[in-house]
XYZ file of C-alpha atoms in Angstrom:
656
model
C 78.754 219.683 73.008
C 78.188 223.056 74.684
C 78.610 224.363 78.198
C 75.696 225.824 80.116
C 76.857 229.412 79.554
C 77.216 228.752 75.809
C 73.720 227.368 75.558
C 72.338 230.398 77.391
C 74.171 232.712 74.976
C 72.885 230.770 71.944
C 69.324 230.802 73.262
C 69.562 234.580 73.864
C 70.560 235.106 70.268
C 67.726 232.878 69.081
C 65.239 234.837 71.263
C 66.554 238.109 69.753
C 66.067 236.754 66.191
C 62.584 235.531 67.087
C 61.675 239.026 68.291
C 62.866 240.550 65.050
C 60.785 238.009 63.132
C 57.677 238.836 65.237
C 58.131 242.496 64.450
C 58.512 241.821 60.775
C 55.487 239.589 60.875
C 53.341 242.455 62.297
C 54.593 244.836 59.617
C 53.845 242.363 56.824
C 50.421 241.671 58.289
C 49.512 245.292 57.853
C 50.875 245.515 54.319
C 49.371 242.302 53.056
C 46.146 241.798 55.002
C 44.154 241.652 51.771
C 46.172 238.794 50.245
C 46.479 236.604 53.352
C 50.169 237.361 53.948
C 51.669 236.883 50.498
C 54.698 239.167 50.116
C 54.098 242.925 50.157
C 51.566 243.180 47.330
C 53.392 245.962 45.465
C 53.069 244.142 42.124
C 49.498 242.878 42.394
C 46.056 244.349 42.000
C 44.815 241.319 43.867
C 46.448 238.076 45.036
C 44.740 234.934 46.413
C 45.747 232.369 48.958
C 44.079 229.180 50.094
C 42.979 228.435 53.703
C 46.454 227.166 54.511
C 47.831 230.626 53.807
C 49.810 229.763 50.683
C 49.776 231.864 47.506
C 47.777 230.464 44.606
C 47.500 233.140 41.946
C 47.509 236.910 41.484
C 46.499 239.572 39.004
C 49.503 241.874 38.321
C 49.099 245.567 37.587
C 49.373 244.989 33.832
C 46.461 242.571 33.971
C 48.499 239.420 33.549
C 48.104 236.405 35.766
C 50.911 234.947 37.815
C 50.579 231.441 39.263
C 52.322 229.717 42.160
C 55.060 227.219 41.379
C 53.680 223.790 40.827
C 50.613 224.801 38.890
C 50.531 222.352 35.958
C 50.909 223.879 32.449
C 47.375 222.814 31.338
C 45.854 224.868 34.171
C 47.981 227.866 33.181
C 46.919 227.450 29.566
C 43.215 227.673 30.573
C 43.747 231.212 31.750
C 46.584 232.348 29.503
C 46.695 236.101 28.742
C 45.214 239.017 30.637
C 42.043 239.196 32.666
C 39.300 241.736 33.030
C 36.584 242.287 35.604
C 34.285 239.748 33.946
C 36.588 236.773 34.399
C 35.305 234.234 36.849
C 37.847 234.578 39.624
C 36.208 231.741 41.561
C 36.819 229.386 38.600
C 40.521 230.265 38.523
C 40.798 229.948 42.255
C 39.145 226.531 42.276
C 41.305 225.149 39.459
C 44.562 226.405 40.965
C 43.652 225.291 44.440
C 42.872 221.775 43.193
C 46.111 221.639 41.238
C 48.096 222.455 44.339
C 46.093 220.381 46.682
C 48.305 218.542 49.108
C 46.099 216.449 51.376
C 45.873 212.979 49.884
C 47.598 214.063 46.630
C 50.117 211.835 44.951
C 51.728 214.827 43.402
C 53.805 215.405 46.561
C 56.045 212.991 48.460
C 57.288 215.339 51.167
C 56.018 218.455 53.043
C 57.878 220.867 55.173
C 55.703 222.628 57.785
C 56.451 225.416 60.159
C 55.647 225.286 63.872
C 52.104 226.522 63.216
C 51.504 223.772 60.691
C 51.561 226.027 57.628
C 53.231 224.681 54.504
C 56.695 226.046 53.786
C 57.548 223.738 50.869
C 56.588 220.529 49.140
C 58.656 218.076 47.114
C 57.273 216.457 43.921
C 58.127 212.883 42.931
C 60.699 214.180 40.390
C 62.597 215.873 43.184
C 61.398 219.415 42.534
C 60.916 221.553 45.612
C 57.986 224.017 45.565
C 58.290 226.818 48.140
C 55.248 228.700 49.512
C 54.729 232.015 51.215
C 58.476 232.646 51.724
C 57.899 236.114 53.204
C 55.123 235.038 55.612
C 56.538 235.031 59.117
C 55.222 233.198 62.154
C 56.259 233.504 65.832
C 57.872 230.350 67.143
C 57.954 228.868 70.606
C 61.576 228.554 71.662
C 61.400 225.104 73.172
C 64.335 222.681 72.521
C 62.406 220.938 69.725
C 61.791 224.217 67.948
C 65.428 225.370 67.647
C 66.074 223.417 64.394
C 62.765 224.713 62.958
C 63.830 228.239 63.648
C 67.140 227.660 61.956
C 65.348 226.285 58.916
C 62.971 229.200 58.833
C 65.760 231.737 59.059
C 67.507 230.071 56.202
C 64.446 229.803 54.046
C 63.787 233.537 54.482
C 67.308 234.577 53.561
C 68.209 235.564 57.116
C 71.211 233.255 57.612
C 74.076 235.537 56.487
C 73.106 235.549 52.824
C 73.449 231.840 52.354
C 70.960 229.096 51.831
C 69.081 227.002 49.348
C 69.045 228.759 45.999
C 67.373 226.020 44.003
C 64.498 228.301 43.003
C 66.777 231.013 41.669
C 67.035 231.420 37.917
C 70.613 232.822 38.286
C 73.171 232.978 41.078
C 76.509 234.594 41.895
C 78.668 232.986 44.599
C 82.313 233.268 45.670
C 84.648 230.642 44.216
C 84.403 227.590 46.524
C 87.560 226.365 48.326
C 86.310 222.855 47.454
C 82.753 222.053 46.414
C 80.704 218.876 46.865
C 78.543 217.728 44.009
C 75.903 214.867 43.820
C 74.364 213.558 40.596
C 71.032 211.740 40.781
C 68.351 210.604 38.342
C 70.898 208.505 36.458
C 72.369 205.164 37.303
C 75.839 205.799 35.766
C 77.820 208.723 34.444
C 77.644 209.407 30.684
C 80.218 207.690 28.492
C 79.471 209.522 25.242
C 79.866 213.159 24.166
C 76.283 213.018 22.935
C 74.580 211.072 25.648
C 72.373 213.990 26.769
C 71.530 212.208 30.005
C 68.791 213.927 32.009
C 69.960 214.196 35.573
C 69.862 216.333 38.712
C 72.807 218.037 40.240
C 73.096 219.099 43.845
C 75.836 221.579 44.555
C 77.280 222.574 47.942
C 80.036 225.169 47.978
C 80.728 224.239 51.634
C 80.244 227.921 52.545
C 76.545 227.691 53.099
C 75.268 227.893 49.536
C 73.251 225.042 47.943
C 71.260 224.495 44.842
C 69.592 221.558 43.073
C 69.042 221.849 39.297
C 68.252 219.719 36.310
C 71.279 219.093 34.057
C 71.919 217.636 30.646
C 75.048 215.625 31.161
C 77.565 214.306 28.590
C 81.063 212.888 28.604
C 83.628 215.450 27.471
C 86.956 215.345 25.659
C 88.619 213.356 22.885
C 91.547 211.129 23.844
C 90.386 211.248 27.436
C 87.179 209.424 26.433
C 89.277 206.290 26.461
C 89.826 206.619 30.196
C 87.673 204.751 32.725
C 86.986 207.987 34.533
C 85.720 210.472 32.029
C 85.275 214.233 32.055
C 81.717 215.450 32.497
C 80.003 218.287 30.632
C 76.838 219.808 32.192
C 74.223 222.211 30.956
C 72.076 223.455 33.797
C 68.300 223.975 33.262
C 65.629 225.822 35.032
C 63.110 224.130 32.740
C 62.299 220.487 32.216
C 65.595 219.681 30.429
C 64.538 221.624 27.317
C 67.493 223.950 27.699
C 65.485 227.005 26.720
C 65.466 228.451 30.236
C 68.951 227.893 31.665
C 70.529 228.495 35.110
C 73.177 231.180 34.856
C 75.879 230.702 37.536
C 78.733 233.206 38.091
C 81.457 231.881 40.294
C 83.788 234.498 41.803
C 85.203 236.710 39.057
C 84.508 234.146 36.331
C 82.219 234.964 33.487
C 78.582 233.914 34.088
C 77.777 230.572 32.476
C 74.996 228.025 32.305
C 77.338 225.123 31.407
C 80.626 223.855 32.855
C 83.129 221.079 32.534
C 84.089 218.732 35.394
C 87.566 217.580 34.534
C 88.627 214.115 35.765
C 92.372 214.660 35.132
C 92.664 210.876 35.168
C 96.232 210.799 33.857
C 97.291 213.238 36.621
C 98.026 212.009 40.127
C 97.356 215.490 41.468
C 93.930 215.663 39.832
C 94.471 219.250 38.879
C 97.718 219.810 36.895
C 95.820 221.737 34.208
C 94.018 223.925 36.749
C 97.309 224.768 38.449
C 98.788 225.691 35.058
C 95.822 228.097 34.388
C 96.333 229.763 37.724
C 99.979 230.332 37.003
C 99.154 231.725 33.511
C 96.594 234.028 35.103
C 99.223 235.411 37.455
C 101.328 236.131 34.416
C 98.438 238.040 32.826
C 97.870 240.070 35.950
C 101.301 241.624 35.737
C 100.248 243.411 32.497
C 97.880 245.776 34.259
C 94.179 245.950 34.239
C 93.893 247.429 30.705
C 95.848 244.639 29.031
C 95.578 241.657 31.371
C 93.400 239.647 28.952
C 93.634 239.449 25.177
C 90.081 240.704 24.535
C 90.965 243.865 26.414
C 94.035 244.434 24.215
C 91.837 243.980 21.136
C 88.735 245.881 22.076
C 89.556 248.587 24.637
C 90.858 251.732 23.086
C 94.172 253.183 24.280
C 92.652 256.634 24.698
C 91.864 256.113 28.401
C 93.794 258.527 30.691
C 93.465 259.584 34.249
C 90.918 262.296 33.200
C 89.395 260.730 29.996
C 87.607 257.371 30.060
C 87.757 256.845 26.208
C 83.970 256.463 26.152
C 83.670 257.877 22.656
C 85.613 254.980 21.223
C 83.737 252.322 23.206
C 80.643 251.281 21.351
C 79.924 248.489 23.847
C 79.715 249.747 27.426
C 80.303 246.223 28.767
C 83.929 246.765 27.818
C 84.177 249.345 30.601
C 83.515 246.665 33.147
C 84.984 243.208 33.487
C 82.577 240.514 32.420
C 84.911 237.867 33.823
C 86.143 236.803 30.394
C 89.776 235.719 30.503
C 90.335 233.757 27.224
C 91.486 230.631 29.045
C 89.940 228.350 31.692
C 90.167 228.235 35.449
C 89.021 225.610 37.924
C 88.398 224.695 41.570
C 88.356 221.229 43.214
C 85.045 219.476 43.673
C 84.249 216.080 45.107
C 81.655 214.318 42.983
C 79.092 211.793 44.195
C 76.721 209.671 42.148
C 73.417 208.896 43.940
C 75.073 209.704 47.253
C 78.103 207.521 46.751
C 81.696 208.845 46.260
C 82.553 209.006 42.563
C 85.807 210.958 42.350
C 87.888 214.083 42.542
C 87.223 216.561 39.756
C 88.018 220.117 38.778
C 84.950 222.310 38.100
C 86.097 224.449 35.148
C 85.224 227.115 32.629
C 84.587 225.919 29.076
C 85.705 227.269 25.681
C 82.567 229.299 25.525
C 82.425 232.506 23.437
C 81.549 234.505 26.564
C 84.916 233.571 28.139
C 86.489 235.168 25.041
C 84.228 238.211 25.055
C 82.956 237.304 21.622
C 79.506 237.710 20.059
C 77.917 234.746 18.331
C 76.552 236.786 15.378
C 79.655 238.856 14.742
C 81.517 237.587 11.632
C 84.764 239.323 12.886
C 84.675 237.365 16.135
C 86.197 234.117 14.920
C 87.420 231.326 17.197
C 89.278 228.307 15.891
C 89.800 225.167 17.966
C 91.604 221.925 17.136
C 94.780 221.400 15.050
C 95.937 224.759 13.755
C 99.369 224.247 12.228
C 101.279 224.661 8.965
C 100.085 221.445 7.337
C 96.405 221.936 8.205
C 96.087 225.591 7.456
C 99.054 227.826 6.630
C 100.381 225.657 3.757
C 97.140 226.333 1.908
C 98.178 230.002 1.458
C 94.647 231.049 0.447
C 93.555 227.836 -1.337
C 90.387 226.602 0.486
C 90.634 223.115 -0.989
C 93.982 222.558 0.838
C 92.590 223.565 4.255
C 91.600 220.788 6.667
C 88.140 221.918 7.631
C 87.043 218.699 9.403
C 87.846 218.481 13.169
C 86.679 214.856 13.174
C 88.886 213.691 10.286
C 91.277 210.816 10.793
C 95.068 211.032 10.651
C 96.436 213.853 8.557
C 92.849 214.879 7.605
C 92.003 215.915 11.161
C 91.716 219.764 11.202
C 89.989 222.430 13.209
C 86.536 223.608 13.963
C 85.045 227.114 13.863
C 83.644 227.540 17.364
C 82.458 231.080 16.744
C 80.462 232.711 15.219
C 77.348 230.548 14.980
C 74.849 229.926 12.162
C 77.329 229.162 9.426
C 76.827 227.251 6.151
C 78.878 224.979 3.846
C 79.516 225.333 0.083
C 76.891 222.612 -0.613
C 74.181 224.532 1.250
C 74.157 222.450 4.442
C 74.423 223.967 7.860
C 77.872 223.916 9.445
C 78.002 221.627 12.494
C 81.397 220.664 13.950
C 79.865 217.601 15.600
C 78.818 216.095 12.323
C 80.637 212.821 11.733
C 81.009 212.384 15.510
C 77.372 212.547 16.596
C 75.355 209.811 14.814
C 72.101 211.601 15.552
C 72.939 214.437 13.125
C 71.355 214.093 9.692
C 74.365 214.398 7.305
C 72.098 215.555 4.535
C 71.210 218.680 6.528
C 74.333 219.354 8.595
C 77.999 218.644 8.230
C 81.650 219.876 8.253
C 83.733 221.018 5.373
C 84.540 224.172 3.410
C 82.564 227.201 4.495
C 80.203 228.879 2.048
C 81.168 231.875 -0.002
C 79.525 233.854 -2.858
C 80.663 231.308 -5.474
C 78.402 228.628 -4.031
C 75.324 227.853 -6.086
C 73.338 227.997 -2.898
C 74.575 231.415 -1.811
C 71.823 233.917 -1.074
C 72.929 237.456 -0.320
C 69.703 238.063 1.600
C 70.485 235.202 3.957
C 72.308 236.525 6.994
C 73.968 233.166 7.690
C 75.285 232.888 4.162
C 76.773 236.353 4.295
C 78.324 235.663 7.680
C 79.822 232.381 6.464
C 81.446 234.137 3.485
C 83.031 236.730 5.766
C 84.283 234.173 8.279
C 85.788 232.112 5.398
C 87.515 235.183 3.972
C 89.120 235.776 7.436
C 90.355 232.158 7.606
C 91.688 232.296 4.064
C 93.579 235.507 4.882
C 94.911 233.885 8.037
C 96.265 231.021 5.858
C 98.367 233.534 3.882
C 99.896 235.220 6.976
C 103.158 233.258 7.179
C 103.777 233.580 3.504
C 103.626 237.338 3.969
C 105.748 237.288 7.166
C 108.398 235.064 5.608
C 108.568 237.296 2.527
C 109.163 240.295 4.903
C 111.803 238.263 6.742
C 113.615 237.428 3.507
C 113.548 241.114 2.548
C 115.109 242.005 5.899
C 117.819 239.342 5.618
C 118.727 240.673 2.144
C 118.822 244.270 3.498
C 121.505 246.140 5.393
C 119.762 244.835 8.561
C 119.380 248.224 10.281
C 116.929 248.776 13.044
C 114.685 250.536 10.497
C 114.807 247.466 8.261
C 113.928 245.266 11.243
C 111.008 247.552 12.117
C 109.513 247.007 8.641
C 109.461 243.301 9.337
C 107.981 243.917 12.752
C 105.209 246.065 11.256
C 104.153 243.127 9.016
C 104.253 240.714 11.937
C 102.296 243.010 14.237
C 99.570 243.411 11.628
C 98.578 239.785 12.301
C 99.864 239.025 15.801
C 100.323 240.739 19.193
C 103.966 240.268 20.278
C 103.117 240.400 23.986
C 100.525 237.631 23.547
C 102.999 235.377 21.649
C 105.838 236.161 24.080
C 103.802 235.275 27.173
C 102.469 232.089 25.531
C 105.988 230.999 24.587
C 107.422 231.739 28.068
C 104.644 229.794 29.709
C 105.160 226.878 27.290
C 108.906 226.863 27.992
C 108.639 226.954 31.778
C 105.676 224.599 32.184
C 106.700 222.372 29.221
C 103.289 222.685 27.591
C 104.256 220.120 24.903
C 100.729 219.704 23.648
C 99.978 223.362 23.171
C 101.779 224.245 19.900
C 99.788 222.814 17.036
C 96.730 221.567 18.851
C 94.864 222.534 22.024
C 95.898 226.194 21.620
C 92.923 228.446 20.782
C 93.167 231.004 17.946
C 90.752 233.921 18.013
C 90.329 237.365 16.463
C 88.071 240.371 17.003
C 88.517 242.126 13.648
C 89.327 239.199 11.290
C 92.913 240.442 10.877
C 94.919 240.330 14.068
C 94.911 236.867 15.792
C 95.524 235.855 19.403
C 96.376 232.522 20.961
C 95.122 231.194 24.289
C 96.124 228.227 26.476
C 93.805 225.261 26.830
C 93.928 221.627 27.906
C 97.072 221.993 29.970
C 97.027 218.586 31.692
C 100.318 217.840 29.843
C 102.436 220.304 31.796
C 105.147 220.216 34.540
C 106.363 216.800 33.237
C 102.972 215.119 33.230
C 102.415 212.756 30.252
C 99.154 212.034 28.565
C 99.289 208.246 28.938
C 98.328 206.296 32.014
C 101.816 205.274 33.067
C 104.661 206.468 35.301
C 106.315 208.545 32.569
C 107.616 211.957 33.650
C 108.932 214.311 31.004
C 112.146 216.155 31.815
C 112.032 219.996 31.922
C 112.933 221.957 28.786
C 116.427 223.141 28.117
C 115.431 225.083 24.967
C 112.278 226.640 23.585
C 109.290 224.390 23.515
C 108.510 225.533 19.979
C 110.278 227.700 17.369
C 107.804 227.239 14.535
C 105.302 229.686 13.100
C 105.132 233.002 15.033
C 107.467 231.761 17.749
C 110.448 231.751 15.281
C 109.943 235.399 14.604
C 109.705 236.178 18.298
C 112.934 234.308 19.140
C 114.844 235.773 16.168
C 113.571 239.394 16.023
C 112.102 240.133 19.440
C 114.921 238.657 21.468
C 115.324 241.664 23.746
C 111.555 241.895 24.424
C 111.451 238.145 25.123
C 114.300 238.243 27.644
C 112.983 241.436 29.350
C 109.541 239.909 29.815
C 110.995 236.766 31.314
C 113.093 238.874 33.733
C 109.977 240.861 34.628
C 108.112 237.707 35.513
C 111.051 236.350 37.452
C 111.597 239.562 39.396
C 107.899 239.764 40.158
C 108.316 236.234 41.665
C 105.588 234.841 39.381
C 108.014 232.509 37.679
C 109.470 231.445 40.982
C 109.768 227.946 42.480
C 108.160 228.930 45.739
C 105.185 230.540 43.913
C 104.552 227.687 41.494
C 104.871 225.052 44.203
C 102.580 227.005 46.513
C 99.855 226.973 43.777
C 100.045 223.168 43.657
C 100.227 222.805 47.446
C 97.134 224.936 47.827
C 95.310 222.796 45.180
C 96.111 219.605 47.079
C 95.068 221.217 50.363
C 91.773 222.344 48.902
C 90.932 218.812 47.859
C 91.092 217.727 51.451
C 94.198 215.629 52.002
C 95.096 211.980 51.963
C 91.755 210.678 53.116
C 90.042 211.963 50.009
C 92.766 210.646 47.697
C 92.452 207.232 49.403
C 88.815 207.167 48.400
C 89.885 208.118 44.838
C 92.393 205.318 44.638
C 89.839 202.805 46.003
C 87.172 203.958 43.520
C 89.639 203.929 40.546
C 92.089 201.121 41.303
C 93.382 200.879 37.687
C 95.074 204.198 38.026
C 98.726 203.382 38.458
C 100.546 206.667 38.275
C 102.635 207.661 41.323
C 103.622 211.202 41.921
C 104.366 213.594 44.751
C 104.735 217.244 45.601
C 108.418 216.492 46.227
C 108.905 215.462 42.559
C 106.885 218.408 41.453
C 109.084 220.864 43.409
C 112.324 219.394 42.061
C 110.943 219.522 38.522
C 109.940 223.167 38.826
C 113.338 224.111 40.322
C 115.171 222.448 37.454
C 112.866 223.949 34.858
C 113.336 227.552 36.058
C 117.094 227.012 36.368
C 117.126 225.804 32.720
C 115.092 228.798 31.609
C 117.333 231.279 33.518
C 120.165 230.070 31.300
C 118.143 230.145 28.108
C 116.763 233.611 28.806
C 120.115 234.850 30.174
C 118.526 235.906 33.433
C 120.695 236.977 36.368
C 118.942 238.134 39.473
């Protein structure tokens, strides 16, 4: 593959790297002679290695014992706690050495040795890799057979450009992959239930040099999409043995750090990413607001006292608000190619979930309320403060299907049971202990004012009851305005009432996005409602696979672009009627910024398709899922976007 001069150049680089390693080895030998080469010994009073040179155990400066990976829990338990001079160090050494014995042991199925025969890592039957003496360097002969060994050694010691195998890390931050490759193992088939809790392994390659293998608890994800042959996958990543107590926190690009993600199948979408494209367009819209107001949590939580010479710190109780956590109040995704036990399984979008962290909410804060499900007039606002008329059950059938309270956590029902939105859907839940229904308040016979969960439940319920009254109050203010002389001052009184409960910019942007993208499924269900003070509510986009003409059923139906507003109910009616100038000006701003522009929208979709990898990957998808019959193309998509924007230009009276 390489010419002679190229080989000489590569060998020269390898020799230079080897010289650097030799120098580091000498330095480490001086620093760690006492412990046989284990790390730099800054944390340990004494550390012990076996005759192979691998770390066994060490006494830290606070007197506690630290063991090498792979030491079984019973061995650790024998020497739990701190040690003193009287402890039999030889006994500990013998027990640990035996536990990690490799020769003839059935505990290990694979060993990786360096060129000197010392152990670099071992693989257990369950797939777990145990790494030894990572900072112990050895000189390497640069023969042809040793080149690959050197490359592996450089990688294992973090000397390959910052990339490598991060399986032993408890947390990780990587750039967003262009397109990742994922392999599930340890299971024979993908989960088909939302509550399967399949114990599996996931291998992740970002195709930029980063890799990790972690245990995951896997479930199917979604509601109507569960009827599809190819289902969404929900994963919770564990550092521990699937207990979920010690989780693997992964931050991807500028996303919020998470230990669980969704892999969306987008089975009713020929592009396998319509929703992800919609989120990226919506994110571009948010960016035009400026850094202080780009996401709804910032509008709610960051004080407007920040100037060029004053940071507003006195009004910021939480310093995390001075830095972006990655929360954006709606999802994002990147393409990933999923395999099952090494065989191609399908094209997916690796996506953020509806987790509280992505909304910058706290799970114990009663003012940080997040509602998900069907939030409309019939389910909530018609109740006008009457809790018995509210549809509290997200798993109800027909007209009884309502919404769930995703945040805060630790809530209770009027009958004293714990609130659990999965009750009625997950057969494993004991209905006598957990359920869905009306939240607890002080009138419940089970209410205990000393119980934090009971108090929190009553506060959350009061916020929801007040929300149910909002449109009665707004409509009363509207009627007062219509009966007035209709001056600007009269209109401002109406606006003041509206802006007590809603943020006009939030509603305007949501409506414009819904109009242009035809987000037909986002006005009544799928939209997320959330508040940070229990009074003013925001809405966020979610589940946008039904956009740009895409239809939810597995057929060839394409919906025509909008010619009018997607929705004029609830808060949208007030915006269209009384914020007409603000609505038109915002649309013009987004058009002039070329965010709402055919070339921009089409380029987002073209990039998505390019990231997946082209026709060859889609051919594998069609072969794996032959029952998928929907035909679509980027040509149709471009014509649809062009027509939609032309229609909206007329509706919003936009002239460039």
